[in-house]
PDB file of C-alpha atoms and ligand atoms in Angstrom:
ATOM      1  CA  MET A  93     -27.911  -7.242  -4.432  1.00 34.00           C
ATOM      2  CA  ALA A  94     -29.375  -6.571  -1.009  1.00 37.00           C
ATOM      3  CA  THR A  95     -30.322  -2.986  -0.291  1.00 38.00           C
ATOM      4  CA  ARG A  96     -29.452  -1.553   3.062  1.00 39.00           C
ATOM      5  CA  SER A  97     -29.972   1.563   5.089  1.00 40.00           C
ATOM      6  CA  ARG A  98     -27.067   3.767   5.997  1.00 40.00           C
ATOM      7  CA  THR A  99     -27.135   2.703   9.640  1.00 40.00           C
ATOM      8  CA  GLN A 100     -26.645  -0.917   8.624  1.00 43.00           C
ATOM      9  CA  ALA A 101     -23.711  -0.116   6.403  1.00 45.00           C
ATOM     10  CA  PRO A 102     -20.463  -1.468   7.831  1.00 57.00           C
ATOM     11  CA  ALA A 103     -17.764   1.111   8.224  1.00 86.00           C
ATOM     12  CA  GLY A 104     -15.488   1.678   5.278  1.00 95.00           C
ATOM     13  CA  PRO A 105     -11.894   0.464   5.427  1.00 98.00           C
ATOM     14  CA  VAL A 106      -9.500   2.395   7.645  1.00 98.00           C
ATOM     15  CA  HIS A 107      -6.427   1.046   5.853  1.00 98.00           C
ATOM     16  CA  VAL A 108      -6.292   0.211   2.149  1.00 98.00           C
ATOM     17  CA  ALA A 109      -3.230  -1.445   0.618  1.00 99.00           C
ATOM     18  CA  VAL A 110      -2.751  -1.537  -3.150  1.00 99.00           C
ATOM     19  CA  ILE A 111      -0.585  -3.635  -5.448  1.00 99.00           C
ATOM     20  CA  MET A 112      -0.391  -1.172  -8.314  1.00 98.00           C
ATOM     21  CA  ASP A 113       0.092  -3.487 -11.268  1.00 98.00           C
ATOM     22  CA  GLY A 114      -0.282  -3.307 -15.032  1.00 98.00           C
ATOM     23  CA  ASN A 115       1.668  -0.209 -16.037  1.00 98.00           C
ATOM     24  CA  GLY A 116       3.721  -2.130 -18.606  1.00 98.00           C
ATOM     25  CA  ARG A 117       0.683  -3.764 -20.185  1.00 98.00           C
ATOM     26  CA  TRP A 118      -1.115  -0.426 -20.324  1.00 98.00           C
ATOM     27  CA  ALA A 119       1.798   1.025 -22.295  1.00 98.00           C
ATOM     28  CA  ARG A 120       2.129  -2.023 -24.555  1.00 98.00           C
ATOM     29  CA  GLU A 121      -1.565  -1.839 -25.482  1.00 98.00           C
ATOM     30  CA  ARG A 122      -0.871   1.657 -26.756  1.00 98.00           C
ATOM     31  CA  GLY A 123       2.400   0.883 -28.498  1.00 98.00           C
ATOM     32  CA  LEU A 124       4.250   3.045 -25.960  1.00 98.00           C
ATOM     33  CA  PRO A 125       7.438   2.374 -23.977  1.00 98.00           C
ATOM     34  CA  ARG A 126       6.925   0.929 -20.467  1.00 98.00           C
ATOM     35  CA  SER A 127       8.088   4.213 -18.955  1.00 98.00           C
ATOM     36  CA  LYS A 128       4.920   5.878 -20.271  1.00 98.00           C
ATOM     37  CA  GLY A 129       2.876   3.327 -18.372  1.00 98.00           C
ATOM     38  CA  HIS A 130       4.697   4.186 -15.171  1.00 98.00           C
ATOM     39  CA  GLU A 131       4.130   7.899 -15.794  1.00 98.00           C
ATOM     40  CA  ALA A 132       0.413   7.321 -16.308  1.00 98.00           C
ATOM     41  CA  GLY A 133       0.458   5.182 -13.159  1.00 98.00           C
ATOM     42  CA  ALA A 134       1.777   8.160 -11.195  1.00 98.00           C
ATOM     43  CA  GLU A 135      -1.426  10.024 -12.148  1.00 98.00           C
ATOM     44  CA  SER A 136      -3.426   7.211 -10.582  1.00 98.00           C
ATOM     45  CA  VAL A 137      -1.408   7.523  -7.380  1.00 98.00           C
ATOM     46  CA  ARG A 138      -2.364  11.185  -7.208  1.00 97.00           C
ATOM     47  CA  ALA A 139      -6.038  10.381  -7.861  1.00 98.00           C
ATOM     48  CA  VAL A 140      -6.188   7.627  -5.228  1.00 98.00           C
ATOM     49  CA  VAL A 141      -4.416   9.723  -2.570  1.00 97.00           C
ATOM     50  CA  ARG A 142      -7.053  12.427  -3.084  1.00 96.00           C
ATOM     51  CA  ALA A 143      -9.859   9.870  -3.104  1.00 97.00           C
ATOM     52  CA  CYS A 144      -8.774   8.520   0.290  1.00 97.00           C
ATOM     53  CA  ARG A 145      -9.546  11.816   1.956  1.00 94.00           C
ATOM     54  CA  ASP A 146     -12.986  11.994   0.319  1.00 95.00           C
ATOM     55  CA  HIS A 147     -13.791   8.414   1.325  1.00 97.00           C
ATOM     56  CA  GLY A 148     -12.474   8.570   4.881  1.00 96.00           C
ATOM     57  CA  VAL A 149      -9.590   6.141   4.353  1.00 98.00           C
ATOM     58  CA  ARG A 150      -6.939   7.031   6.909  1.00 98.00           C
ATOM     59  CA  TYR A 151      -4.045   4.810   5.818  1.00 98.00           C
ATOM     60  CA  LEU A 152      -3.067   4.127   2.218  1.00 98.00           C
ATOM     61  CA  THR A 153      -0.209   1.736   1.499  1.00 99.00           C
ATOM     62  CA  LEU A 154       1.024   1.593  -2.080  1.00 98.00           C
ATOM     63  CA  TYR A 155       3.319  -1.162  -3.328  1.00 98.00           C
ATOM     64  CA  ALA A 156       5.548   0.916  -5.553  1.00 98.00           C
ATOM     65  CA  PHE A 157       8.707  -1.185  -5.888  1.00 98.00           C
ATOM     66  CA  SER A 158       9.429  -4.675  -4.629  1.00 98.00           C
ATOM     67  CA  VAL A 159      12.773  -6.215  -3.645  1.00 98.00           C
ATOM     68  CA  GLU A 160      12.266  -8.455  -6.673  1.00 98.00           C
ATOM     69  CA  ASN A 161      11.795  -5.461  -9.004  1.00 98.00           C
ATOM     70  CA  TRP A 162      15.565  -4.818  -8.850  1.00 98.00           C
ATOM     71  CA  LYS A 163      15.768  -7.708 -11.345  1.00 98.00           C
ATOM     72  CA  ARG A 164      14.268  -5.505 -14.067  1.00 98.00           C
ATOM     73  CA  PRO A 165      16.465  -3.911 -16.756  1.00 98.00           C
ATOM     74  CA  ARG A 166      18.667  -1.147 -15.383  1.00 98.00           C
ATOM     75  CA  SER A 167      17.045   1.435 -17.616  1.00 98.00           C
ATOM     76  CA  GLU A 168      13.564   0.647 -16.257  1.00 98.00           C
ATOM     77  CA  VAL A 169      14.770   0.725 -12.642  1.00 98.00           C
ATOM     78  CA  GLN A 170      16.526   4.045 -13.223  1.00 98.00           C
ATOM     79  CA  GLY A 171      13.414   5.438 -14.888  1.00 98.00           C
ATOM     80  CA  LEU A 172      11.283   4.379 -11.934  1.00 98.00           C
ATOM     81  CA  MET A 173      13.652   5.994  -9.429  1.00 98.00           C
ATOM     82  CA  GLN A 174      13.674   9.194 -11.447  1.00 98.00           C
ATOM     83  CA  LEU A 175       9.895   9.162 -11.612  1.00 98.00           C
ATOM     84  CA  LEU A 176       9.695   8.687  -7.862  1.00 98.00           C
ATOM     85  CA  ARG A 177      11.888  11.715  -7.254  1.00 97.00           C
ATOM     86  CA  ARG A 178       9.953  13.819  -9.726  1.00 97.00           C
ATOM     87  CA  PHE A 179       6.669  12.669  -8.201  1.00 97.00           C
ATOM     88  CA  MET A 180       7.844  13.769  -4.761  1.00 97.00           C
ATOM     89  CA  ASP A 181       8.999  17.154  -6.066  1.00 96.00           C
ATOM     90  CA  LYS A 182       5.700  17.729  -7.816  1.00 95.00           C
ATOM     91  CA  GLU A 183       3.276  16.262  -5.321  1.00 95.00           C
ATOM     92  CA  GLU A 184       4.781  17.100  -1.961  1.00 97.00           C
ATOM     93  CA  HIS A 185       2.381  20.031  -1.729  1.00 96.00           C
ATOM     94  CA  LEU A 186      -0.542  17.600  -1.789  1.00 95.00           C
ATOM     95  CA  LEU A 187       0.705  16.061   1.458  1.00 97.00           C
ATOM     96  CA  HIS A 188       0.983  19.487   3.096  1.00 98.00           C
ATOM     97  CA  GLU A 189      -2.426  20.633   1.830  1.00 96.00           C
ATOM     98  CA  GLN A 190      -4.131  17.511   3.103  1.00 96.00           C
ATOM     99  CA  GLN A 191      -1.961  17.135   6.242  1.00 97.00           C
ATOM    100  CA  ILE A 192      -0.879  13.649   5.208  1.00 98.00           C
ATOM    101  CA  ARG A 193       2.141  11.995   6.745  1.00 98.00           C
ATOM    102  CA  LEU A 194       4.513  10.206   4.369  1.00 98.00           C
ATOM    103  CA  ARG A 195       6.095   6.973   5.516  1.00 98.00           C
ATOM    104  CA  ILE A 196       8.313   4.457   3.761  1.00 98.00           C
ATOM    105  CA  MET A 197       8.112   0.736   4.295  1.00 98.00           C
ATOM    106  CA  GLY A 198      11.054  -1.263   2.980  1.00 98.00           C
ATOM    107  CA  ARG A 199      14.810  -1.112   2.480  1.00 98.00           C
ATOM    108  CA  LEU A 200      15.141   2.632   1.987  1.00 98.00           C
ATOM    109  CA  GLU A 201      18.924   2.159   2.071  1.00 98.00           C
ATOM    110  CA  ASP A 202      18.766   0.325  -1.305  1.00 98.00           C
ATOM    111  CA  LEU A 203      17.464   3.396  -3.143  1.00 98.00           C
ATOM    112  CA  PRO A 204      19.725   5.942  -4.883  1.00 98.00           C
ATOM    113  CA  LYS A 205      21.085   8.496  -2.402  1.00 98.00           C
ATOM    114  CA  THR A 206      19.245  11.428  -3.999  1.00 97.00           C
ATOM    115  CA  VAL A 207      15.930   9.601  -3.712  1.00 97.00           C
ATOM    116  CA  GLN A 208      16.673   8.612  -0.109  1.00 98.00           C
ATOM    117  CA  LYS A 209      17.423  12.220   0.739  1.00 97.00           C
ATOM    118  CA  LYS A 210      14.279  13.533  -0.865  1.00 97.00           C
ATOM    119  CA  LEU A 211      12.078  10.935   0.802  1.00 98.00           C
ATOM    120  CA  THR A 212      13.697  11.411   4.202  1.00 98.00           C
ATOM    121  CA  ARG A 213      13.186  15.155   3.993  1.00 98.00           C
ATOM    122  CA  VAL A 214       9.518  14.817   3.074  1.00 98.00           C
ATOM    123  CA  MET A 215       9.008  12.230   5.830  1.00 98.00           C
ATOM    124  CA  GLU A 216      10.497  14.628   8.363  1.00 98.00           C
ATOM    125  CA  LYS A 217       8.466  17.593   7.117  1.00 98.00           C
ATOM    126  CA  THR A 218       5.194  15.656   7.262  1.00 98.00           C
ATOM    127  CA  SER A 219       5.837  13.634  10.423  1.00 98.00           C
ATOM    128  CA  HIS A 220       3.545  15.806  12.553  1.00 98.00           C
ATOM    129  CA  TYR A 221       0.507  15.583  10.252  1.00 98.00           C
ATOM    130  CA  ASN A 222      -2.352  13.443  11.426  1.00 96.00           C
ATOM    131  CA  ALA A 223      -5.137  13.662   8.857  1.00 97.00           C
ATOM    132  CA  GLY A 224      -3.903  10.518   7.123  1.00 98.00           C
ATOM    133  CA  GLU A 225      -0.845   8.463   6.221  1.00 98.00           C
ATOM    134  CA  LEU A 226       0.585   7.591   2.850  1.00 98.00           C
ATOM    135  CA  ILE A 227       2.862   4.578   3.142  1.00 98.00           C
ATOM    136  CA  LEU A 228       5.033   3.806   0.141  1.00 98.00           C
ATOM    137  CA  ALA A 229       6.380   0.262  -0.003  1.00 98.00           C
ATOM    138  CA  LEU A 230       9.763   0.705  -1.663  1.00 98.00           C
ATOM    139  CA  SER A 231      12.364  -1.999  -2.102  1.00 98.00           C
ATOM    140  CA  TYR A 232       9.827  -3.895  -0.053  1.00 99.00           C
ATOM    141  CA  GLY A 233       9.607  -7.641   0.385  1.00 98.00           C
ATOM    142  CA  SER A 234       7.463  -9.231   3.023  1.00 98.00           C
ATOM    143  CA  ARG A 235       9.778 -12.195   3.593  1.00 98.00           C
ATOM    144  CA  THR A 236      12.677  -9.784   4.076  1.00 98.00           C
ATOM    145  CA  GLU A 237      10.545  -7.814   6.539  1.00 98.00           C
ATOM    146  CA  ILE A 238       9.635 -10.938   8.516  1.00 98.00           C
ATOM    147  CA  ALA A 239      13.202 -12.289   8.505  1.00 98.00           C
ATOM    148  CA  THR A 240      14.506  -8.893   9.660  1.00 98.00           C
ATOM    149  CA  ALA A 241      11.974  -8.861  12.497  1.00 98.00           C
ATOM    150  CA  ALA A 242      13.083 -12.371  13.536  1.00 98.00           C
ATOM    151  CA  ARG A 243      16.719 -11.251  13.531  1.00 98.00           C
ATOM    152  CA  ARG A 244      15.974  -8.194  15.651  1.00 98.00           C
ATOM    153  CA  ILE A 245      14.079 -10.317  18.132  1.00 98.00           C
ATOM    154  CA  ALA A 246      16.928 -12.850  18.280  1.00 98.00           C
ATOM    155  CA  GLU A 247      19.404 -10.032  18.945  1.00 98.00           C
ATOM    156  CA  LYS A 248      17.281  -8.790  21.844  1.00 98.00           C
ATOM    157  CA  VAL A 249      17.039 -12.280  23.285  1.00 98.00           C
ATOM    158  CA  GLN A 250      20.809 -12.714  22.963  1.00 98.00           C
ATOM    159  CA  ALA A 251      21.376  -9.392  24.715  1.00 98.00           C
ATOM    160  CA  GLY A 252      19.099 -10.524  27.541  1.00 98.00           C
ATOM    161  CA  ALA A 253      16.578  -7.770  26.749  1.00 98.00           C
ATOM    162  CA  LEU A 254      13.744 -10.098  25.789  1.00 98.00           C
ATOM    163  CA  ASP A 255      12.467 -13.312  27.320  1.00 98.00           C
ATOM    164  CA  PRO A 256      11.770 -15.912  24.566  1.00 98.00           C
ATOM    165  CA  ALA A 257       8.635 -16.907  26.474  1.00 98.00           C
ATOM    166  CA  ALA A 258       7.284 -13.392  25.953  1.00 98.00           C
ATOM    167  CA  ILE A 259       7.392 -13.652  22.141  1.00 98.00           C
ATOM    168  CA  ASP A 260       3.845 -13.793  20.851  1.00 98.00           C
ATOM    169  CA  GLU A 261       2.046 -12.325  17.821  1.00 98.00           C
ATOM    170  CA  THR A 262       1.877  -8.871  19.374  1.00 98.00           C
ATOM    171  CA  VAL A 263       5.579  -8.795  20.232  1.00 98.00           C
ATOM    172  CA  PHE A 264       6.511 -10.140  16.813  1.00 98.00           C
ATOM    173  CA  ALA A 265       4.355  -7.578  14.975  1.00 98.00           C
ATOM    174  CA  ARG A 266       6.042  -4.811  16.950  1.00 98.00           C
ATOM    175  CA  HIS A 267       9.280  -5.657  15.131  1.00 98.00           C
ATOM    176  CA  LEU A 268       7.888  -5.257  11.614  1.00 98.00           C
ATOM    177  CA  TYR A 269       8.692  -2.129   9.585  1.00 98.00           C
ATOM    178  CA  ILE A 270       5.735   0.075  10.621  1.00 98.00           C
ATOM    179  CA  PRO A 271       4.336  -1.440  13.792  1.00 97.00           C
ATOM    180  CA  ASP A 272       2.013   1.395  14.759  1.00 97.00           C
ATOM    181  CA  VAL A 273      -0.142   1.175  11.623  1.00 98.00           C
ATOM    182  CA  PRO A 274      -3.180  -1.126  11.819  1.00 98.00           C
ATOM    183  CA  ASP A 275      -3.343  -4.073   9.429  1.00 98.00           C
ATOM    184  CA  PRO A 276      -4.951  -3.336   6.062  1.00 98.00           C
ATOM    185  CA  ASP A 277      -8.700  -3.917   5.929  1.00 98.00           C
ATOM    186  CA  LEU A 278      -8.766  -4.064   2.150  1.00 98.00           C
ATOM    187  CA  MET A 279      -6.104  -5.127  -0.349  1.00 98.00           C
ATOM    188  CA  ILE A 280      -6.630  -4.141  -3.966  1.00 99.00           C
ATOM    189  CA  ARG A 281      -4.619  -5.608  -6.833  1.00 99.00           C
ATOM    190  CA  THR A 282      -5.064  -4.218 -10.309  1.00 98.00           C
ATOM    191  CA  SER A 283      -4.438  -5.864 -13.696  1.00 98.00           C
ATOM    192  CA  GLY A 284      -6.156  -9.149 -12.893  1.00 98.00           C
ATOM    193  CA  GLU A 285      -3.248 -10.968 -11.278  1.00 98.00           C
ATOM    194  CA  MET A 286      -4.240 -13.243  -8.406  1.00 98.00           C
ATOM    195  CA  ARG A 287      -1.122 -13.280  -6.281  1.00 98.00           C
ATOM    196  CA  LEU A 288       0.457 -11.398  -3.407  1.00 98.00           C
ATOM    197  CA  SER A 289       3.935 -11.034  -4.941  1.00 98.00           C
ATOM    198  CA  ASN A 290       5.600 -10.914  -1.519  1.00 98.00           C
ATOM    199  CA  PHE A 291       3.366  -8.102  -0.218  1.00 98.00           C
ATOM    200  CA  MET A 292       2.489  -7.769   3.491  1.00 98.00           C
ATOM    201  CA  LEU A 293       2.127 -11.508   4.106  1.00 98.00           C
ATOM    202  CA  TRP A 294       1.811 -11.035   7.854  1.00 98.00           C
ATOM    203  CA  GLN A 295      -0.425  -7.967   7.818  1.00 98.00           C
ATOM    204  CA  LEU A 296      -2.876  -9.217   5.176  1.00 98.00           C
ATOM    205  CA  SER A 297      -3.915 -12.279   7.202  1.00 98.00           C
ATOM    206  CA  TYR A 298      -7.499 -11.048   7.562  1.00 97.00           C
ATOM    207  CA  ALA A 299      -7.673  -8.370   4.880  1.00 98.00           C
ATOM    208  CA  GLU A 300     -10.454  -8.483   2.331  1.00 98.00           C
ATOM    209  CA  LEU A 301      -8.963  -9.096  -1.109  1.00 98.00           C
ATOM    210  CA  TYR A 302     -10.222  -7.282  -4.183  1.00 98.00           C
ATOM    211  CA  THR A 303      -8.827  -7.802  -7.636  1.00 98.00           C
ATOM    212  CA  THR A 304      -9.831  -5.995 -10.769  1.00 98.00           C
ATOM    213  CA  PRO A 305      -8.773  -6.461 -14.405  1.00 98.00           C
ATOM    214  CA  VAL A 306      -8.382  -2.668 -14.678  1.00 99.00           C
ATOM    215  CA  LEU A 307      -4.739  -1.754 -15.289  1.00 99.00           C
ATOM    216  CA  TRP A 308      -3.243   0.601 -12.705  1.00 99.00           C
ATOM    217  CA  PRO A 309      -3.012   3.666 -15.010  1.00 98.00           C
ATOM    218  CA  ASP A 310      -6.772   3.348 -15.603  1.00 98.00           C
ATOM    219  CA  PHE A 311      -7.549   2.973 -11.904  1.00 98.00           C
ATOM    220  CA  ARG A 312      -8.891   6.291 -10.656  1.00 98.00           C
ATOM    221  CA  GLU A 313     -11.506   7.565  -8.181  1.00 98.00           C
ATOM    222  CA  PRO A 314     -14.519   5.719  -9.694  1.00 98.00           C
ATOM    223  CA  GLN A 315     -12.660   2.389  -9.639  1.00 98.00           C
ATOM    224  CA  PHE A 316     -11.469   3.073  -6.089  1.00 98.00           C
ATOM    225  CA  ALA A 317     -15.030   3.882  -5.011  1.00 98.00           C
ATOM    226  CA  GLU A 318     -16.157   0.590  -6.575  1.00 98.00           C
ATOM    227  CA  ALA A 319     -13.577  -1.334  -4.553  1.00 98.00           C
ATOM    228  CA  LEU A 320     -14.730   0.383  -1.354  1.00 98.00           C
ATOM    229  CA  GLU A 321     -18.328  -0.487  -2.148  1.00 97.00           C
ATOM    230  CA  ALA A 322     -17.378  -4.143  -2.678  1.00 98.00           C
ATOM    231  CA  TYR A 323     -15.621  -4.041   0.697  1.00 97.00           C
ATOM    232  CA  ARG A 324     -18.727  -2.714   2.425  1.00 96.00           C
ATOM    233  CA  LEU A 325     -20.678  -5.731   1.199  1.00 96.00           C
ATOM    234  CA  ARG A 326     -18.185  -8.195   2.652  1.00 96.00           C
ATOM    235  CA  ASP A 327     -18.819 -10.103   5.849  1.00 94.00           C
ATOM    236  CA  ARG A 328     -15.644 -10.154   7.929  1.00 94.00           C
ATOM    237  CA  ARG A 329     -16.008 -13.098  10.231  1.00 94.00           C
ATOM    238  CA  TYR A 330     -12.446 -13.541  11.541  1.00 94.00           C
ATOM    239  CA  GLY A 331     -13.160 -17.196  12.062  1.00 95.00           C
ATOM    240  CA  GLY A 332     -16.359 -16.467  13.995  1.00 95.00           C
ATOM    241  CA  LEU A 333     -19.944 -16.293  12.773  1.00 90.00           C
ATOM    242  CA  SER A 334     -21.784 -13.685  10.699  1.00 81.00           C
ATOM    243  CA  SER A 335     -23.098 -10.651  12.496  1.00 69.00           C
ATOM    244  CA  PRO A 336     -26.945 -10.716  12.886  1.00 62.00           C
ATOM    245  CA  VAL A 337     -27.256  -7.805  10.420  1.00 60.00           C
ATOM    246  CA  LYS A 338     -25.218  -9.672   7.813  1.00 58.00           C
ATOM    247  CA  ARG A 339     -27.156 -12.911   8.359  1.00 55.00           C
ATOM    248  CA  GLU A 340     -30.399 -11.039   7.878  1.00 58.00           C
ATOM    249  CA  ARG A 341     -29.064  -9.452   4.723  1.00 55.00           C
ATOM    250  CA  ALA A 342     -27.832 -12.746   3.348  1.00 51.00           C
ATOM    251  CA  SER A 343     -31.302 -14.253   3.748  1.00 52.00           C
ATOM    252  CA  CYS A 344     -33.060 -11.326   1.961  1.00 46.00           C
TER     253      CYS A 344
HETATM  254  C1  IPE B 423       3.574  -2.129 -11.819  1.00 75.27           C
HETATM  255  O1  IPE B 423       3.435  -2.296 -13.172  1.00 75.27           O
HETATM  256  C2  IPE B 423       4.704  -1.187 -11.464  1.00 75.27           C
HETATM  257  C3  IPE B 423       5.851  -1.826 -10.812  1.00 75.27           C
HETATM  258  C4  IPE B 423       5.934  -3.085 -10.502  1.00 75.27           C
HETATM  259  C5  IPE B 423       6.971  -0.973 -10.496  1.00 75.27           C
HETATM  260  P1  IPE B 423       4.329  -3.333 -13.979  1.00 75.27           P
HETATM  261  O2  IPE B 423       5.553  -2.640 -14.458  1.00 75.27           O
HETATM  262  O3  IPE B 423       4.554  -4.561 -13.200  1.00 75.27           O
HETATM  263  O4  IPE B 423       3.377  -3.632 -15.214  1.00 75.27           O
HETATM  264  P2  IPE B 423       3.135  -5.014 -15.940  1.00 75.27           P
HETATM  265  O5  IPE B 423       2.790  -6.027 -14.887  1.00 75.27           O
HETATM  266  O6  IPE B 423       4.413  -5.368 -16.646  1.00 75.27           O
HETATM  267  O7  IPE B 423       2.014  -4.748 -16.878  1.00 75.27           O
HETATM  268  C1  IPE B 424       4.226  -6.372  -7.744  1.00 75.27           C
HETATM  269  O1  IPE B 424       4.105  -6.315  -9.123  1.00 75.27           O
HETATM  270  C2  IPE B 424       5.115  -5.282  -7.248  1.00 75.27           C
HETATM  271  C3  IPE B 424       4.605  -3.933  -7.384  1.00 75.27           C
HETATM  272  C4  IPE B 424       3.417  -3.581  -7.795  1.00 75.27           C
HETATM  273  C5  IPE B 424       5.514  -2.898  -6.961  1.00 75.27           C
HETATM  274  P1  IPE B 424       5.034  -7.188 -10.080  1.00 75.27           P
HETATM  275  O2  IPE B 424       4.603  -6.875 -11.471  1.00 75.27           O
HETATM  276  O3  IPE B 424       6.458  -6.983  -9.761  1.00 75.27           O
HETATM  277  O4  IPE B 424       4.630  -8.668  -9.659  1.00 75.27           O
HETATM  278  P2  IPE B 424       4.774 -10.044 -10.436  1.00 75.27           P
HETATM  279  O5  IPE B 424       6.183 -10.135 -10.921  1.00 75.27           O
HETATM  280  O6  IPE B 424       3.807 -10.000 -11.583  1.00 75.27           O
HETATM  281  O7  IPE B 424       4.408 -11.072  -9.433  1.00 75.27           O
HETATM  282 MG1   MG B 425       3.538  -6.310 -13.009  1.00 75.27          MG
END
């Protein structure tokens, strides 16, 4: 691997998005119920939130529950919702200590009322923080997000508030769930799966993808640091050519 001085090092990612996968397999390997895997996964969430501050990652998006996950057995879904509420009760202080703003991306209205209330309250209480943002993707589906954006745009056009000729990528992106957050620079998926599972299809267009066989409950600060290091060695060309520094490095 090429060595490099600190000045040559590309900046770390500003926004990291994570598909937290493998809780069930982690539990099965230990002969435990799936719920234990989700509980252990909550510990990893805590560890990665803390690690973001230490590594200068400003935005962390965690895929916690997809629109498709409603298909799981009722008992598992209920357990996950309960865990989410408990996690918020227990970890809210972390957001206040670190001045992190909580945001939700997805169909919040699908969640049980008590969970909605808790999340809304924490979002309100943390809305003025600006040291970082924790974005939880809950009842999230990227196709739903894109279709909803298209509907909102169509409604504006119908109401005469938007000229169809003005619809471009920027205007479209402004109608997605959290338009003011920059696209993820790095997308991590744990547990070795090589798919997006309906996650941020629009926003991940130019993200660097990193997959690891590590199961989410085993993914902690050292594994996160490893992913960030892998990111720093990437050459983001955006369809253009390598930067001179990268070309030089590649020829070392
Ligand atoms: C990820 O772990 C958590 C959620 C999707 C809620 P899984 O529950 O998908 O774990 P595996 O993929 O079955 O191991
Ligand atoms: C993706 O994991 C969703 C979350 C991590 C919340 P899944 O376990 O639901 O994805 P598939 O079913 O393996 O694609
Ligand atoms: Mg899974």
